[in-house]
Coordinates of C-alpha atoms in Angstrom, one line a residue:
M1 CA 0.0 0.0 0.0
T2 CA 1.3 3.5 -0.8
A3 CA 1.7 5.7 2.2
T4 CA 0.4 9.3 2.1
S5 CA 2.7 12.2 2.6
Q6 CA 1.8 14.5 5.4
P7 CA 2.8 18.2 5.8
T8 CA 4.8 19.0 8.9
D9 CA 5.3 22.3 10.8
Q10 CA 8.7 21.2 12.2
P11 CA 12.0 23.0 11.7
P12 CA 14.5 21.8 9.1
G13 CA 16.3 18.7 10.2
Q14 CA 13.4 16.7 11.4
L15 CA 13.9 13.1 10.3
L16 CA 10.4 11.7 10.0
T17 CA 8.9 14.3 7.7
D18 CA 6.2 12.1 6.2
Q19 CA 4.9 8.5 6.1
K20 CA 7.1 7.7 3.1
V21 CA 10.2 8.3 5.1
L22 CA 8.7 6.3 8.0
E23 CA 8.0 3.4 5.5
R24 CA 11.5 3.4 4.1
I25 CA 13.0 3.2 7.6
F26 CA 10.5 0.6 8.7
R27 CA 11.2 -1.7 5.8
A28 CA 15.0 -1.2 6.2
Q29 CA 15.0 -2.1 9.9
Y30 CA 12.1 -4.4 10.3
T31 CA 14.0 -7.7 10.1
K32 CA 16.7 -6.5 12.5
L33 CA 14.3 -5.1 15.1
V34 CA 12.1 -8.2 15.0
A35 CA 15.1 -10.3 15.8
D36 CA 15.9 -7.9 18.7
A37 CA 12.3 -8.2 20.0
K38 CA 12.4 -12.0 19.8
G39 CA 15.5 -12.0 21.9
R40 CA 13.6 -10.0 24.6
L41 CA 10.3 -11.9 24.4
G42 CA 11.4 -15.4 25.5
D43 CA 8.6 -17.8 24.7
A44 CA 6.4 -15.1 23.2
T45 CA 8.5 -14.6 20.0
S46 CA 5.4 -14.6 17.8
S47 CA 4.5 -11.2 19.2
A48 CA 7.8 -9.6 17.9
P49 CA 6.2 -8.1 14.7
R50 CA 3.5 -6.5 16.8
V51 CA 6.0 -5.1 19.3
V52 CA 8.1 -3.6 16.5
S53 CA 5.0 -2.1 14.8
K54 CA 3.9 -0.5 18.1
A55 CA 7.4 1.0 18.5
F56 CA 7.2 2.7 15.1
H57 CA 3.7 3.8 15.9
V58 CA 4.9 5.6 19.0
A59 CA 7.8 7.0 17.1
W60 CA 5.5 8.5 14.5
Q61 CA 3.4 10.1 17.2
E62 CA 6.5 11.7 18.7
R63 CA 8.2 12.4 15.4
K64 CA 8.9 16.0 16.2
R65 CA 11.8 15.0 18.5
F66 CA 13.9 13.1 16.0
H67 CA 16.5 15.0 14.1
S68 CA 18.9 12.2 13.3
Q69 CA 18.8 8.4 12.7
E70 CA 20.8 7.9 15.9
E71 CA 18.0 9.5 18.0
L72 CA 15.4 7.4 16.3
D73 CA 17.4 4.2 16.7
A74 CA 17.9 4.7 20.4
F75 CA 14.2 5.5 20.8
L76 CA 13.1 2.4 18.9
V77 CA 15.4 0.1 21.0
A78 CA 14.0 1.5 24.2
Q79 CA 10.4 1.2 23.0
I80 CA 11.0 -2.5 21.9
H81 CA 12.4 -3.3 25.3
H82 CA 9.5 -1.7 27.0
G83 CA 6.9 -3.3 24.7
A84 CA 8.5 -6.7 25.1
T85 CA 8.2 -6.3 28.9
R86 CA 4.5 -5.4 28.6
E87 CA 3.9 -8.3 26.2
I88 CA 5.5 -10.9 28.6
S89 CA 3.3 -9.5 31.4
R90 CA 0.2 -9.7 29.2
R91 CA 1.0 -13.3 28.2
A92 CA 1.5 -14.3 31.9
G93 CA -2.0 -12.9 32.6
L94 CA -3.5 -14.9 29.8
H95 CA -1.7 -18.0 30.9
R96 CA -3.2 -17.7 34.4
M97 CA -6.7 -17.3 32.8
D98 CA -6.0 -20.4 30.6
H99 CA -5.1 -22.3 33.7
H100 CA -8.4 -21.5 35.4
E101 CA -10.3 -22.4 32.2
G102 CA -8.5 -25.7 32.1
L103 CA -9.7 -26.5 35.6
G104 CA -13.3 -26.1 34.4
G105 CA -12.8 -28.3 31.3
G106 CA -12.3 -25.4 28.9
A107 CA -9.9 -25.2 26.0
Q108 CA -6.6 -23.5 26.4
T109 CA -6.2 -20.0 24.9
K110 CA -4.6 -20.2 21.5
H111 CA -2.1 -17.6 20.5
E112 CA -1.4 -16.6 16.9
T113 CA 1.8 -18.2 15.6
H114 CA 1.8 -16.7 12.1
E115 CA 4.7 -14.2 11.7
M116 CA 3.9 -11.2 9.6
S117 CA 6.1 -10.3 6.7
V118 CA 7.3 -6.8 6.3
D119 CA 4.6 -6.1 3.8
E120 CA 1.9 -7.3 6.1
A121 CA 3.4 -5.4 9.1
W122 CA 3.6 -2.2 7.1
D123 CA 0.1 -2.6 5.7
R124 CA -1.2 -3.0 9.3
L125 CA 0.8 -0.1 10.6
S126 CA -0.1 2.3 7.8
H127 CA -3.8 1.7 8.3
T128 CA -3.4 2.2 12.0
L129 CA -1.7 5.6 11.4
E130 CA -4.6 6.6 9.1
G131 CA -7.2 5.6 11.7
G132 CA -8.5 2.4 10.0
A133 CA -7.7 -1.3 9.6
P134 CA -6.8 -3.2 6.5
E135 CA -9.4 -5.5 4.9
A136 CA -7.7 -8.6 6.1
Y137 CA -7.9 -7.5 9.7
R138 CA -11.5 -6.3 9.3
A139 CA -12.3 -9.8 8.0
R140 CA -10.6 -11.4 11.0
A141 CA -12.5 -9.1 13.4
S142 CA -15.8 -10.0 11.6
N143 CA -15.1 -13.7 12.0
A144 CA -14.3 -13.2 15.6
R145 CA -17.6 -11.4 16.2
H146 CA -19.5 -14.2 14.4
E147 CA -17.8 -16.9 16.5
A148 CA -18.6 -15.0 19.6
A149 CA -22.3 -14.7 18.6
E150 CA -22.5 -18.5 17.9
H151 CA -20.9 -19.1 21.3
V152 CA -23.5 -17.0 23.1
K153 CA -26.3 -19.0 21.3
G154 CA -24.7 -22.2 22.6
L155 CA -24.8 -21.0 26.2
G156 CA -28.6 -21.4 26.2
K157 CA -28.4 -25.0 25.2
E158 CA -26.1 -26.3 27.8
K159 CA -24.7 -25.1 31.1
N160 CA -21.2 -23.8 30.7
W161 CA -19.2 -22.3 33.6
K162 CA -16.5 -21.0 31.3
P163 CA -18.0 -17.5 30.7
M164 CA -18.6 -17.1 34.4
L165 CA -15.0 -18.0 35.1
I166 CA -13.7 -15.6 32.5
I167 CA -15.9 -12.8 33.9
C168 CA -14.6 -13.5 37.4
G169 CA -11.0 -13.7 36.2
V170 CA -11.3 -10.3 34.4
G171 CA -13.0 -8.8 37.4
L172 CA -10.2 -10.0 39.7
L173 CA -7.6 -8.6 37.2
V174 CA -9.4 -5.2 37.3
V175 CA -9.5 -5.3 41.1
F176 CA -5.9 -6.3 41.5
G177 CA -4.8 -3.9 38.8
G178 CA -6.5 -1.0 40.7
I179 CA -4.9 -2.2 44.0
W180 CA -1.5 -2.3 42.2
A181 CA -1.9 1.2 40.9
I182 CA -3.0 2.5 44.3
N183 CA 0.0 0.8 45.9
K184 CA 2.4 2.3 43.3
A185 CA 1.0 5.8 43.9
G186 CA 1.3 5.2 47.7
E187 CA 4.9 4.0 47.3
A188 CA 5.8 7.1 45.3
R189 CA 4.3 9.4 47.9
K190 CA 6.1 7.4 50.6
V191 CA 9.4 8.0 48.9
T192 CA 8.7 11.7 48.4
S193 CA 7.8 12.1 52.0
A194 CA 10.9 10.3 53.2
L195 CA 13.2 12.4 51.0
T196 CA 11.7 15.7 52.2
A197 CA 11.6 14.9 55.9
K198 CA 13.6 17.0 58.3
N199 CA 15.6 14.0 59.6
V200 CA 17.3 13.1 56.2
R201 CA 21.0 12.6 56.0
S202 CA 22.9 14.5 53.4
T203 CA 26.4 14.6 52.0
E204 CA 27.4 17.8 50.2
M205 CA 30.5 18.5 48.1
G206 CA 32.1 21.9 47.8
A207 CA 33.7 23.4 44.7
G208 CA 36.5 21.1 43.3
Q209 CA 35.6 18.3 45.7
H210 CA 34.7 14.6 44.8
A211 CA 33.8 11.8 47.1
N212 CA 32.5 8.2 47.2
V213 CA 29.6 7.5 49.5
T214 CA 28.7 3.8 50.3
L215 CA 25.1 3.3 51.2
D216 CA 23.8 0.7 53.6
D217 CA 22.8 -1.6 50.7
G218 CA 26.3 -1.6 49.2
T219 CA 25.5 0.9 46.5
V220 CA 28.4 3.3 45.8
A221 CA 27.6 6.9 44.8
R222 CA 30.4 8.9 43.4
L223 CA 29.6 12.6 43.9
A224 CA 30.7 15.4 41.6
P225 CA 31.7 18.9 42.9
E226 CA 28.9 21.1 44.3
S227 CA 26.6 18.0 44.5
K228 CA 24.3 17.0 47.4
L229 CA 23.2 13.4 48.1
I230 CA 20.1 13.1 50.2
V231 CA 19.4 9.8 52.0
P232 CA 16.2 9.2 54.1
R233 CA 16.7 8.1 57.7
A234 CA 14.7 4.9 56.9
F235 CA 16.9 3.9 54.0
G236 CA 17.1 0.1 53.8
P237 CA 15.5 -3.0 52.2
N238 CA 12.0 -1.5 52.2
L239 CA 13.0 2.0 51.1
R240 CA 16.0 2.1 48.7
A241 CA 15.6 5.7 47.5
V242 CA 17.9 8.7 47.4
A243 CA 17.8 12.2 45.9
I244 CA 20.6 14.0 44.0
E245 CA 21.2 17.7 43.4
G246 CA 24.1 18.0 41.1
A247 CA 25.8 15.0 39.5
A248 CA 26.6 11.5 40.7
N249 CA 27.5 8.1 39.3
F250 CA 25.7 5.2 41.0
N251 CA 27.0 1.6 41.1
V252 CA 24.1 -0.6 42.3
S253 CA 25.8 -3.9 42.8
R254 CA 23.1 -5.8 44.7
V255 CA 19.8 -6.9 43.2
L256 CA 17.2 -6.9 45.9
P257 CA 13.4 -7.3 45.9
K258 CA 13.0 -3.5 46.2
P259 CA 14.6 -1.6 43.3
F260 CA 17.0 1.3 43.8
E261 CA 15.6 4.7 43.0
V262 CA 17.2 8.1 42.5
R263 CA 15.1 11.3 42.4
A264 CA 16.5 14.2 40.4
G265 CA 14.0 17.0 40.5
N266 CA 10.7 15.6 39.3
V267 CA 12.4 12.7 37.6
A268 CA 12.7 9.2 39.1
I269 CA 15.4 6.7 37.9
I270 CA 14.7 3.1 38.9
A271 CA 17.5 0.5 38.7
R272 CA 18.1 -3.1 39.6
G273 CA 21.8 -3.9 39.6
T274 CA 23.4 -1.4 37.2
V275 CA 25.8 1.5 36.8
F276 CA 24.5 4.9 35.7
T277 CA 25.2 8.6 35.9
V278 CA 22.7 11.3 36.7
R279 CA 23.1 15.1 36.4
R280 CA 20.8 17.9 37.4
Y281 CA 22.3 20.9 39.2
R282 CA 20.1 23.4 41.0
D283 CA 20.6 26.0 38.3
E284 CA 19.7 23.5 35.5
E285 CA 16.3 22.6 34.1
N286 CA 17.2 19.3 32.4
V287 CA 18.0 15.9 33.8
V288 CA 20.5 13.8 32.0
V289 CA 20.8 10.0 32.6
N290 CA 23.5 7.8 31.1
V291 CA 23.5 4.0 31.6
R292 CA 26.9 2.3 31.6
E293 CA 25.8 -1.2 32.6
G294 CA 22.4 -2.9 32.9
S295 CA 19.3 -0.7 32.3
V296 CA 17.1 1.7 34.2
D297 CA 13.6 3.0 33.9
V298 CA 13.1 6.8 33.9
R299 CA 9.8 8.1 35.0
F300 CA 8.2 11.6 34.8
A301 CA 4.6 11.7 36.0
E302 CA 2.9 8.9 34.1
T303 CA 5.6 8.6 31.4
L304 CA 8.0 5.7 31.7
R305 CA 11.0 5.0 29.5
N306 CA 13.6 2.2 29.7
V307 CA 17.2 3.2 29.0
P308 CA 19.4 0.2 28.2
T309 CA 23.2 -0.2 28.4
G310 CA 25.2 2.5 26.5
M311 CA 22.2 4.7 26.0
S312 CA 21.2 8.1 27.5
L313 CA 18.1 10.1 28.0
L314 CA 17.5 13.8 28.7
V315 CA 14.3 14.9 30.4
T316 CA 13.2 18.6 30.3
K317 CA 11.4 20.4 33.1
D318 CA 8.1 19.8 31.1
G319 CA 8.7 16.1 30.9
V320 CA 9.8 15.9 27.3
M321 CA 12.2 13.0 26.8
R322 CA 14.8 12.9 24.1
V323 CA 18.3 11.7 23.4
P324 CA 20.8 14.3 24.6
G325 CA 23.2 15.9 22.1
A326 CA 26.9 15.0 22.1
E327 CA 27.9 18.2 23.9
E328 CA 25.2 17.8 26.5
L329 CA 26.2 14.2 27.2
Q330 CA 29.9 14.9 27.4
E331 CA 29.4 17.6 29.9
A332 CA 27.2 15.4 32.0
T333 CA 29.3 12.2 32.0
T334 CA 33.0 12.5 31.1
W335 CA 33.9 13.6 34.6
V336 CA 33.2 10.0 35.8
D337 CA 36.2 8.9 33.7
G338 CA 38.4 11.7 35.1
H339 CA 38.0 14.4 32.4
V340 CA 36.0 17.6 32.2
T341 CA 34.5 18.4 28.8
I342 CA 32.6 21.6 28.2
T343 CA 32.0 22.7 24.6
G344 CA 29.6 24.9 22.7
H345 CA 29.5 27.7 25.3
N346 CA 30.8 31.2 25.9
L347 CA 33.1 32.4 28.6
R348 CA 30.1 33.7 30.7
Y349 CA 28.9 30.1 31.0
V350 CA 32.3 28.5 31.5
L351 CA 33.5 30.7 34.4
P352 CA 31.2 29.2 37.0
Q353 CA 32.0 25.8 35.7
L354 CA 35.7 26.4 36.3
K355 CA 34.8 27.4 39.9
R356 CA 32.6 24.2 40.3
W357 CA 35.0 21.7 38.9
Y358 CA 38.4 23.2 39.8
G359 CA 37.7 25.8 42.5
L360 CA 39.0 28.6 40.2
D361 CA 37.4 32.0 40.8
I362 CA 38.6 33.9 37.7
K363 CA 37.5 37.4 36.9
V364 CA 37.2 39.1 33.5
P365 CA 37.6 42.9 33.8
D366 CA 36.7 43.4 30.1
T367 CA 33.1 42.2 30.1
K368 CA 33.0 42.1 26.3
L369 CA 35.1 39.0 26.5
L370 CA 32.3 37.1 28.3
D371 CA 30.5 36.5 25.0
R372 CA 33.6 34.9 23.4
N373 CA 33.2 31.1 22.7
V374 CA 35.6 28.9 24.6
F375 CA 35.8 25.3 25.7
V376 CA 37.3 23.2 28.5
S377 CA 38.9 19.8 27.9
A378 CA 41.2 18.8 30.7
P379 CA 41.7 16.2 33.4
V380 CA 39.4 16.7 36.4
D381 CA 42.4 17.2 38.7
S382 CA 44.4 19.6 36.5
K383 CA 43.7 23.3 37.1
N384 CA 46.5 24.3 34.8
G385 CA 45.1 22.1 32.1
A386 CA 41.7 23.7 32.4
I387 CA 43.1 27.3 32.3
A388 CA 45.3 26.4 29.3
S389 CA 42.3 25.0 27.5
V390 CA 40.3 28.2 27.9
E391 CA 43.3 30.3 26.9
K392 CA 43.9 28.4 23.7
S393 CA 40.3 28.2 22.6
G394 CA 39.4 31.8 23.4
G395 CA 42.5 33.7 22.5
L396 CA 42.9 34.7 26.2
K397 CA 45.7 35.1 28.7
F398 CA 45.5 34.1 32.3
T399 CA 47.1 36.6 34.7
Y400 CA 46.6 38.3 38.0
V401 CA 45.0 41.7 38.5
G402 CA 46.1 42.6 42.0
E403 CA 45.3 39.5 44.0
N404 CA 42.6 38.3 41.7
M405 CA 43.0 35.7 39.0
A406 CA 41.8 37.0 35.6
F407 CA 41.5 36.4 31.9
Q408 CA 42.6 39.1 29.5
D409 CA 42.5 39.4 25.7
T410 CA 45.5 38.5 23.7
T411 CA 44.2 40.0 20.5
P412 CA 46.2 43.2 19.9
A413 CA 44.1 46.4 19.9
P414 CA 43.7 48.0 16.5
K415 CA 46.1 50.9 15.9
P416 CA 44.5 54.4 15.8
A417 CA 44.0 55.7 12.2
T418 CA 46.6 58.2 11.1
K419 CA 45.6 61.4 9.2
T420 CA 47.1 62.0 5.8
G421 CA 47.2 65.2 3.9
T422 CA 49.2 67.4 1.6
K423 CA 52.2 69.2 3.2
R424 CA 52.0 73.0 2.8
R425 CA 55.0 74.8 1.4

């Protein structure tokens, strides 16, 4: 089926400009992504095409955020992981219902084993995007309705407990689902209350300071300069949650029944045995999460995203989630490996960063220099390296003005214009 092009109001550089582009990428990556989904689905591999199609459906709904293939690829992988998890949970629920039906003499639920080709999958997805369903799926739905009607007729001829068992099972699922949601909301409020209580314990770093903090469950938090780690008094097996203001790298070595949770502003990062970095200073609006080992779930309000090994996620103050740019990611994470990297900014931005990471309080008497672009690329323990990096990138000279450290311009001032004229005799 030919996809229809759709106009877009997005700025230049958006990747998914219309459904033709979506179809091209879908067909190019379908086989690879289905194989990825199968690897995550265990015994439910027949659901892989549906999981992949759903990932592309969500990507189309959020197409405004993608400006490169790398951003889209990272999003699709995270969505497939999340979709596979949901599918396994759904299958488990159906299996429990099958078991109850089997006790009453009913037949086991049959799952579709036919694997859709890329043409079938795209046909289904494109109709979904257009708000309809292809003829093949309408026919299947019609047959299903017909079979259901015949089944209802048969109920009057013989006594059958299966419908009652199904209704009871669905009712129990609804009840337990409601209880689960209430419990989850209660747990979130419990964590928030514990982290904002007056009796919390906190560890705070000054400018140029780093430290490792080992929590009671064995988790090691490496704190960056000007960072504050908040630990509730009741931290333990039943409350494994902390808050971070600033930047920290967490090594969660123990997998316990209760997951480990980090709060950064309004964002929650949930981990089970993993290594990840979080950055969100008080003067910053965005939260950046980078996963080095394992995976984490990142939650903002009702939105939940999984971030696997080697991937990163940025969450804005409004809850928009996207892949961080290279410069954003470097600034948030390279310090963990002993190197400070700050690019794409002017001297006005870099000066407080020099104070944060190196304890350098450097003045700039000539305020016009504050708008000059500079960068920092230096070992985290080398003040001289940081100063040299700024000097070289900005055409500046480090000096002292009285007792104060300062940057001055090395560009020679233009020579005053000389007047020329005819000499009078």
